[in-house]
Amino acid sequence: MTSKTPRRYRTAAGTARRQPRVRRASAGLTPTRSAAILAMLFAAGAMYGLVATPTFGFGRLAVEGATLTSETAVRDAVGLAPGANLVGLTTDPLAARVREITSVADVDIAVGLPDVLTVRLAERRPIIVWAVGDQRYAIDEGGLLFAEVSDAGEAVAGIPVVRDDRAAGASLGVRSTLDPVVLDAATRLGSLKPADVGSGAAALHVRVSDERGFTVGSGTGGWTAVFGFYGRSQRTPALIPGQVQLLGALLAGREATVQTVVLADDRDGTYVPKPSPKPSPTPRPTRAP
């Protein structure tokens, strides 16, 4: 490399004067730089040792917040082999797989050294239980059937149950979605309590069928109210509050004698009384032989 020619400048007297050369500091290693590089090498070696050691191998899966989600489903979704090193583990791909479980709305996964992987679930919230034959499904606010449940399950205790006797109901299962109109009517009717219609029944039972649409009943030997079918633009579920009031008026003072109530809309309804019991035949007297 050729050296640069020193710059010259002139003085007031007109004579040329050479500009002094500036010397730069050497780029060689200083004690501070040497110490920093040594520390980085030690850190890299320590990290390699942590990654290679079996001390921090995956040994236990801790699942929190699971009421409708099985631990087996979570473990399968995580897919982490026993002994897999947890140091520097990227949890985002694991969380993405767990979110694919239908009952899971969100998840947080944390590594707890030396050997624990903690999965914290935020599950979907059931608003109604859909009964089809012997199957029971939890449904969220979007109408998604997201988990199979049992009648005695604590996770759905107190959640309204609607029995689906329609032919189309047989095709429903986990990951199915209810029609929005059906969901709207089901949640409105499922939330009814006996006191809302002035009934002395212990509970109300909601069904939907191809023959009658939605019905509400007081149980075996009691009455059945036919609410009917609903659509998106005509006879919408918005009729239901008025139908409930009309049902209460038709049951008032005569609940024990009513067999069927037909609610044409929120203003027009009628009832059919229970048939009168037939009198028992009078036994004929018999003569002693």
CSV table of C-alpha atoms in Angstrom, one decimal:
chain,number,residue,atom,x,y,z
A,1,MET,CA,0.0,0.0,0.0
A,2,THR,CA,1.4,3.4,-0.9
A,3,SER,CA,1.6,6.0,1.8
A,4,LYS,CA,-0.4,9.1,1.5
A,5,THR,CA,1.5,12.4,0.7
A,6,PRO,CA,1.4,14.7,3.7
A,7,ARG,CA,-0.9,17.7,3.1
A,8,ARG,CA,0.8,21.1,2.9
A,9,TYR,CA,-0.7,24.6,3.7
A,10,ARG,CA,0.7,28.1,3.4
A,11,THR,CA,1.4,30.5,6.2
A,12,ALA,CA,0.6,34.2,6.2
A,13,ALA,CA,4.1,34.9,4.8
A,14,GLY,CA,3.4,32.6,1.9
A,15,THR,CA,5.8,29.9,2.8
A,16,ALA,CA,4.6,26.3,2.7
A,17,ARG,CA,4.4,24.4,6.0
A,18,ARG,CA,3.9,20.6,6.3
A,19,GLN,CA,0.8,19.5,8.3
A,20,PRO,CA,1.7,17.3,11.3
A,21,ARG,CA,0.9,13.6,10.8
A,22,VAL,CA,-1.7,12.2,13.2
A,23,ARG,CA,-0.9,8.7,14.5
A,24,ARG,CA,-3.8,6.3,15.2
A,25,ALA,CA,-3.9,3.9,18.2
A,26,SER,CA,-3.0,0.4,17.5
A,27,ALA,CA,-5.8,-2.1,16.9
A,28,GLY,CA,-4.1,-4.8,18.8
A,29,LEU,CA,-5.6,-6.7,21.8
A,30,THR,CA,-5.9,-4.8,25.0
A,31,PRO,CA,-6.3,-6.5,28.4
A,32,THR,CA,-10.0,-5.5,28.4
A,33,ARG,CA,-10.6,-7.0,25.0
A,34,SER,CA,-8.8,-10.2,25.9
A,35,ALA,CA,-10.9,-10.6,29.1
A,36,ALA,CA,-14.1,-10.0,27.1
A,37,ILE,CA,-13.2,-12.6,24.5
A,38,LEU,CA,-12.2,-15.1,27.2
A,39,ALA,CA,-15.6,-14.6,29.0
A,40,MET,CA,-17.5,-15.2,25.7
A,41,LEU,CA,-15.5,-18.4,25.2
A,42,PHE,CA,-16.3,-19.6,28.7
A,43,ALA,CA,-20.0,-18.8,28.2
A,44,ALA,CA,-20.2,-20.7,24.9
A,45,GLY,CA,-18.5,-23.6,26.5
A,46,ALA,CA,-20.9,-23.5,29.5
A,47,MET,CA,-24.0,-23.4,27.1
A,48,TYR,CA,-22.7,-26.3,25.2
A,49,GLY,CA,-22.3,-28.2,28.4
A,50,LEU,CA,-25.9,-27.4,29.5
A,51,VAL,CA,-27.3,-28.5,26.1
A,52,ALA,CA,-25.3,-31.7,26.1
A,53,THR,CA,-25.9,-32.8,29.7
A,54,PRO,CA,-28.8,-35.2,30.5
A,55,THR,CA,-29.4,-33.4,33.8
A,56,PHE,CA,-31.9,-31.0,32.1
A,57,GLY,CA,-33.7,-33.7,30.2
A,58,PHE,CA,-37.5,-33.6,30.0
A,59,GLY,CA,-39.0,-35.8,32.7
A,60,ARG,CA,-42.4,-34.5,33.7
A,61,LEU,CA,-45.3,-32.7,32.1
A,62,ALA,CA,-47.4,-30.5,34.3
A,63,VAL,CA,-50.8,-29.6,32.9
A,64,GLU,CA,-52.8,-26.8,34.5
A,65,GLY,CA,-56.4,-25.5,33.7
A,66,ALA,CA,-57.6,-28.8,32.1
A,67,THR,CA,-61.2,-29.6,32.9
A,68,LEU,CA,-62.5,-30.7,29.4
A,69,THR,CA,-59.1,-31.5,27.9
A,70,SER,CA,-57.3,-34.8,28.7
A,71,GLU,CA,-53.7,-34.9,29.8
A,72,THR,CA,-53.1,-37.6,27.2
A,73,ALA,CA,-54.3,-35.2,24.4
A,74,VAL,CA,-52.0,-32.5,25.6
A,75,ARG,CA,-49.0,-34.9,25.9
A,76,ASP,CA,-49.6,-36.2,22.4
A,77,ALA,CA,-49.8,-32.6,21.0
A,78,VAL,CA,-46.6,-31.5,22.8
A,79,GLY,CA,-44.8,-34.6,21.3
A,80,LEU,CA,-41.7,-34.1,23.4
A,81,ALA,CA,-39.7,-37.3,23.9
A,82,PRO,CA,-38.6,-38.2,27.5
A,83,GLY,CA,-35.0,-37.0,28.1
A,84,ALA,CA,-35.2,-34.2,25.5
A,85,ASN,CA,-33.0,-31.3,26.6
A,86,LEU,CA,-35.0,-28.4,28.0
A,87,VAL,CA,-32.2,-25.8,27.9
A,88,GLY,CA,-32.9,-23.3,25.1
A,89,LEU,CA,-36.1,-25.2,24.1
A,90,THR,CA,-38.3,-23.2,21.7
A,91,THR,CA,-41.9,-23.5,23.1
A,92,ASP,CA,-43.8,-21.7,20.3
A,93,PRO,CA,-44.1,-24.8,18.0
A,94,LEU,CA,-45.3,-26.8,21.0
A,95,ALA,CA,-47.9,-24.2,21.9
A,96,ALA,CA,-49.1,-24.1,18.3
A,97,ARG,CA,-49.8,-27.9,18.3
A,98,VAL,CA,-51.6,-27.7,21.7
A,99,ARG,CA,-53.9,-25.0,20.3
A,100,GLU,CA,-55.1,-27.5,17.7
A,101,ILE,CA,-56.9,-29.4,20.4
A,102,THR,CA,-60.6,-28.3,19.9
A,103,SER,CA,-61.2,-27.6,23.6
A,104,VAL,CA,-58.2,-25.3,23.9
A,105,ALA,CA,-58.7,-21.6,23.3
A,106,ASP,CA,-55.1,-20.6,24.2
A,107,VAL,CA,-52.0,-22.0,26.0
A,108,ASP,CA,-48.9,-20.9,27.7
A,109,ILE,CA,-45.9,-23.2,28.0
A,110,ALA,CA,-43.0,-22.7,30.4
A,111,VAL,CA,-39.8,-24.6,31.0
A,112,GLY,CA,-39.0,-25.3,34.7
A,113,LEU,CA,-35.4,-26.6,35.0
A,114,PRO,CA,-34.2,-29.2,35.6
A,115,ASP,CA,-36.9,-31.4,34.0
A,116,VAL,CA,-40.4,-30.0,34.1
A,117,LEU,CA,-42.5,-28.6,31.2
A,118,THR,CA,-45.6,-26.7,32.4
A,119,VAL,CA,-48.6,-26.3,30.1
A,120,ARG,CA,-51.2,-23.8,31.2
A,121,LEU,CA,-54.5,-24.1,29.3
A,122,ALA,CA,-57.2,-21.6,28.7
A,123,GLU,CA,-60.2,-23.8,27.6
A,124,ARG,CA,-63.2,-22.8,25.6
A,125,ARG,CA,-66.2,-21.9,27.8
A,126,PRO,CA,-69.3,-24.1,27.5
A,127,ILE,CA,-72.6,-22.3,27.3
A,128,ILE,CA,-74.8,-25.3,26.5
A,129,VAL,CA,-74.7,-29.1,26.4
A,130,TRP,CA,-76.0,-30.7,23.2
A,131,ALA,CA,-77.4,-34.2,23.7
A,132,VAL,CA,-77.6,-36.5,20.6
A,133,GLY,CA,-78.5,-40.1,21.4
A,134,ASP,CA,-76.1,-41.2,24.1
A,135,GLN,CA,-73.5,-38.5,23.3
A,136,ARG,CA,-73.1,-35.2,25.1
A,137,TYR,CA,-71.2,-32.3,23.6
A,138,ALA,CA,-70.1,-29.0,25.1
A,139,ILE,CA,-70.8,-26.0,22.9
A,140,ASP,CA,-69.1,-22.6,23.1
A,141,GLU,CA,-70.6,-19.2,22.3
A,142,GLY,CA,-69.8,-19.6,18.6
A,143,GLY,CA,-71.8,-22.8,18.3
A,144,LEU,CA,-68.7,-25.1,18.1
A,145,LEU,CA,-69.1,-28.6,19.6
A,146,PHE,CA,-65.7,-28.7,21.1
A,147,ALA,CA,-65.6,-31.6,23.6
A,148,GLU,CA,-67.5,-34.8,24.6
A,149,VAL,CA,-68.8,-34.6,28.2
A,150,SER,CA,-70.8,-36.7,30.6
A,151,ASP,CA,-74.0,-35.7,32.4
A,152,ALA,CA,-72.2,-35.9,35.8
A,153,GLY,CA,-69.1,-33.9,34.6
A,154,GLU,CA,-68.2,-31.0,37.0
A,155,ALA,CA,-67.1,-28.9,34.0
A,156,VAL,CA,-70.6,-28.7,32.7
A,157,ALA,CA,-72.5,-28.7,36.1
A,158,GLY,CA,-75.4,-26.2,35.8
A,159,ILE,CA,-75.1,-25.8,32.0
A,160,PRO,CA,-78.4,-26.1,30.2
A,161,VAL,CA,-79.0,-29.3,28.2
A,162,VAL,CA,-80.8,-29.4,24.9
A,163,ARG,CA,-81.8,-32.8,23.4
A,164,ASP,CA,-81.5,-33.0,19.6
A,165,ASP,CA,-83.9,-35.5,18.1
A,166,ARG,CA,-83.5,-34.3,14.5
A,167,ALA,CA,-82.2,-36.6,11.8
A,168,ALA,CA,-79.5,-34.0,11.1
A,169,GLY,CA,-78.4,-34.3,14.7
A,170,ALA,CA,-76.9,-37.7,14.1
A,171,SER,CA,-74.2,-36.2,11.9
A,172,LEU,CA,-73.0,-33.9,14.6
A,173,GLY,CA,-69.7,-34.5,16.5
A,174,VAL,CA,-66.7,-32.7,17.9
A,175,ARG,CA,-65.6,-29.9,15.6
A,176,SER,CA,-69.2,-29.5,14.2
A,177,THR,CA,-70.8,-26.1,14.4
A,178,LEU,CA,-74.5,-25.4,15.1
A,179,ASP,CA,-76.5,-23.2,12.8
A,180,PRO,CA,-76.6,-19.7,14.4
A,181,VAL,CA,-80.4,-19.6,14.5
A,182,VAL,CA,-80.6,-23.0,16.2
A,183,LEU,CA,-77.9,-21.9,18.7
A,184,ASP,CA,-79.8,-18.7,19.4
A,185,ALA,CA,-83.1,-20.4,20.1
A,186,ALA,CA,-81.4,-23.2,22.1
A,187,THR,CA,-79.6,-20.8,24.4
A,188,ARG,CA,-82.7,-18.7,25.0
A,189,LEU,CA,-84.9,-21.6,25.8
A,190,GLY,CA,-82.2,-23.5,27.6
A,191,SER,CA,-81.8,-20.7,30.1
A,192,LEU,CA,-85.5,-20.8,31.2
A,193,LYS,CA,-86.3,-21.7,34.8
A,194,PRO,CA,-89.7,-23.0,36.0
A,195,ALA,CA,-90.3,-19.8,37.8
A,196,ASP,CA,-90.0,-17.9,34.5
A,197,VAL,CA,-93.3,-19.4,33.4
A,198,GLY,CA,-94.9,-19.7,36.8
A,199,SER,CA,-94.4,-23.5,36.9
A,200,GLY,CA,-94.1,-25.7,39.9
A,201,ALA,CA,-91.9,-28.2,38.1
A,202,ALA,CA,-88.5,-29.2,39.4
A,203,ALA,CA,-86.9,-28.4,36.0
A,204,LEU,CA,-87.7,-27.7,32.4
A,205,HIS,CA,-86.5,-29.9,29.5
A,206,VAL,CA,-85.7,-28.5,26.0
A,207,ARG,CA,-85.9,-30.6,22.8
A,208,VAL,CA,-85.7,-29.9,19.1
A,209,SER,CA,-87.2,-32.3,16.6
A,210,ASP,CA,-88.1,-32.4,12.9
A,211,GLU,CA,-91.8,-32.7,13.7
A,212,ARG,CA,-92.3,-29.9,16.2
A,213,GLY,CA,-89.2,-27.7,16.2
A,214,PHE,CA,-88.3,-26.6,19.7
A,215,THR,CA,-90.4,-27.8,22.7
A,216,VAL,CA,-90.1,-27.2,26.4
A,217,GLY,CA,-91.6,-29.6,28.9
A,218,SER,CA,-92.0,-30.1,32.6
A,219,GLY,CA,-91.2,-33.8,32.6
A,220,THR,CA,-93.0,-37.1,32.7
A,221,GLY,CA,-96.7,-36.7,33.3
A,222,GLY,CA,-96.5,-32.9,32.9
A,223,TRP,CA,-97.1,-30.4,30.1
A,224,THR,CA,-95.2,-29.8,26.8
A,225,ALA,CA,-95.1,-26.3,25.1
A,226,VAL,CA,-94.5,-26.2,21.4
A,227,PHE,CA,-92.4,-23.2,20.5
A,228,GLY,CA,-91.9,-24.3,16.9
A,229,PHE,CA,-89.3,-23.6,14.2
A,230,TYR,CA,-87.3,-20.4,13.7
A,231,GLY,CA,-85.6,-18.8,10.7
A,232,ARG,CA,-83.2,-16.0,9.9
A,233,SER,CA,-85.7,-13.4,8.6
A,234,GLN,CA,-89.1,-14.7,9.5
A,235,ARG,CA,-90.3,-16.1,12.8
A,236,THR,CA,-86.8,-15.4,14.4
A,237,PRO,CA,-85.8,-16.4,17.9
A,238,ALA,CA,-86.6,-12.8,18.9
A,239,LEU,CA,-90.2,-14.1,19.4
A,240,ILE,CA,-89.1,-16.3,22.3
A,241,PRO,CA,-89.4,-13.7,25.2
A,242,GLY,CA,-93.0,-13.0,24.1
A,243,GLN,CA,-93.8,-16.7,23.8
A,244,VAL,CA,-92.5,-17.3,27.3
A,245,GLN,CA,-94.8,-14.6,28.7
A,246,LEU,CA,-97.7,-16.2,26.8
A,247,LEU,CA,-96.9,-19.6,28.1
A,248,GLY,CA,-96.9,-18.3,31.6
A,249,ALA,CA,-100.4,-16.8,31.1
A,250,LEU,CA,-101.8,-20.1,29.6
A,251,LEU,CA,-100.4,-22.1,32.5
A,252,ALA,CA,-101.6,-19.8,35.3
A,253,GLY,CA,-104.0,-21.5,37.6
A,254,ARG,CA,-104.3,-24.6,35.3
A,255,GLU,CA,-100.8,-26.1,35.1
A,256,ALA,CA,-101.9,-29.5,36.5
A,257,THR,CA,-104.6,-29.9,33.9
A,258,VAL,CA,-102.6,-28.8,30.8
A,259,GLN,CA,-101.2,-31.4,28.5
A,260,THR,CA,-99.9,-29.4,25.5
A,261,VAL,CA,-99.5,-25.7,24.8
A,262,VAL,CA,-99.0,-24.5,21.2
A,263,LEU,CA,-97.4,-21.1,20.8
A,264,ALA,CA,-98.1,-19.9,17.2
A,265,ASP,CA,-96.1,-16.7,18.0
A,266,ASP,CA,-95.7,-14.2,20.8
A,267,ARG,CA,-99.4,-13.2,20.9
A,268,ASP,CA,-101.3,-16.3,19.7
A,269,GLY,CA,-101.4,-19.5,21.6
A,270,THR,CA,-103.7,-22.3,22.8
A,271,TYR,CA,-103.6,-25.3,25.1
A,272,VAL,CA,-104.9,-28.8,25.1
A,273,PRO,CA,-106.1,-30.1,28.5
A,274,LYS,CA,-105.2,-33.5,29.8
A,275,PRO,CA,-107.9,-36.2,29.2
A,276,SER,CA,-110.2,-36.8,32.1
A,277,PRO,CA,-109.4,-40.0,33.9
A,278,LYS,CA,-111.8,-42.7,33.2
A,279,PRO,CA,-113.8,-43.8,36.3
A,280,SER,CA,-113.0,-47.2,37.6
A,281,PRO,CA,-115.7,-49.8,36.9
A,282,THR,CA,-117.9,-50.6,39.9
A,283,PRO,CA,-117.2,-54.2,41.0
A,284,ARG,CA,-120.3,-56.4,40.9
A,285,PRO,CA,-121.4,-58.0,44.1
A,286,THR,CA,-120.9,-61.7,44.2
A,287,ARG,CA,-123.1,-64.2,46.1
A,288,ALA,CA,-121.7,-66.8,48.4
A,289,PRO,CA,-122.2,-70.3,47.1
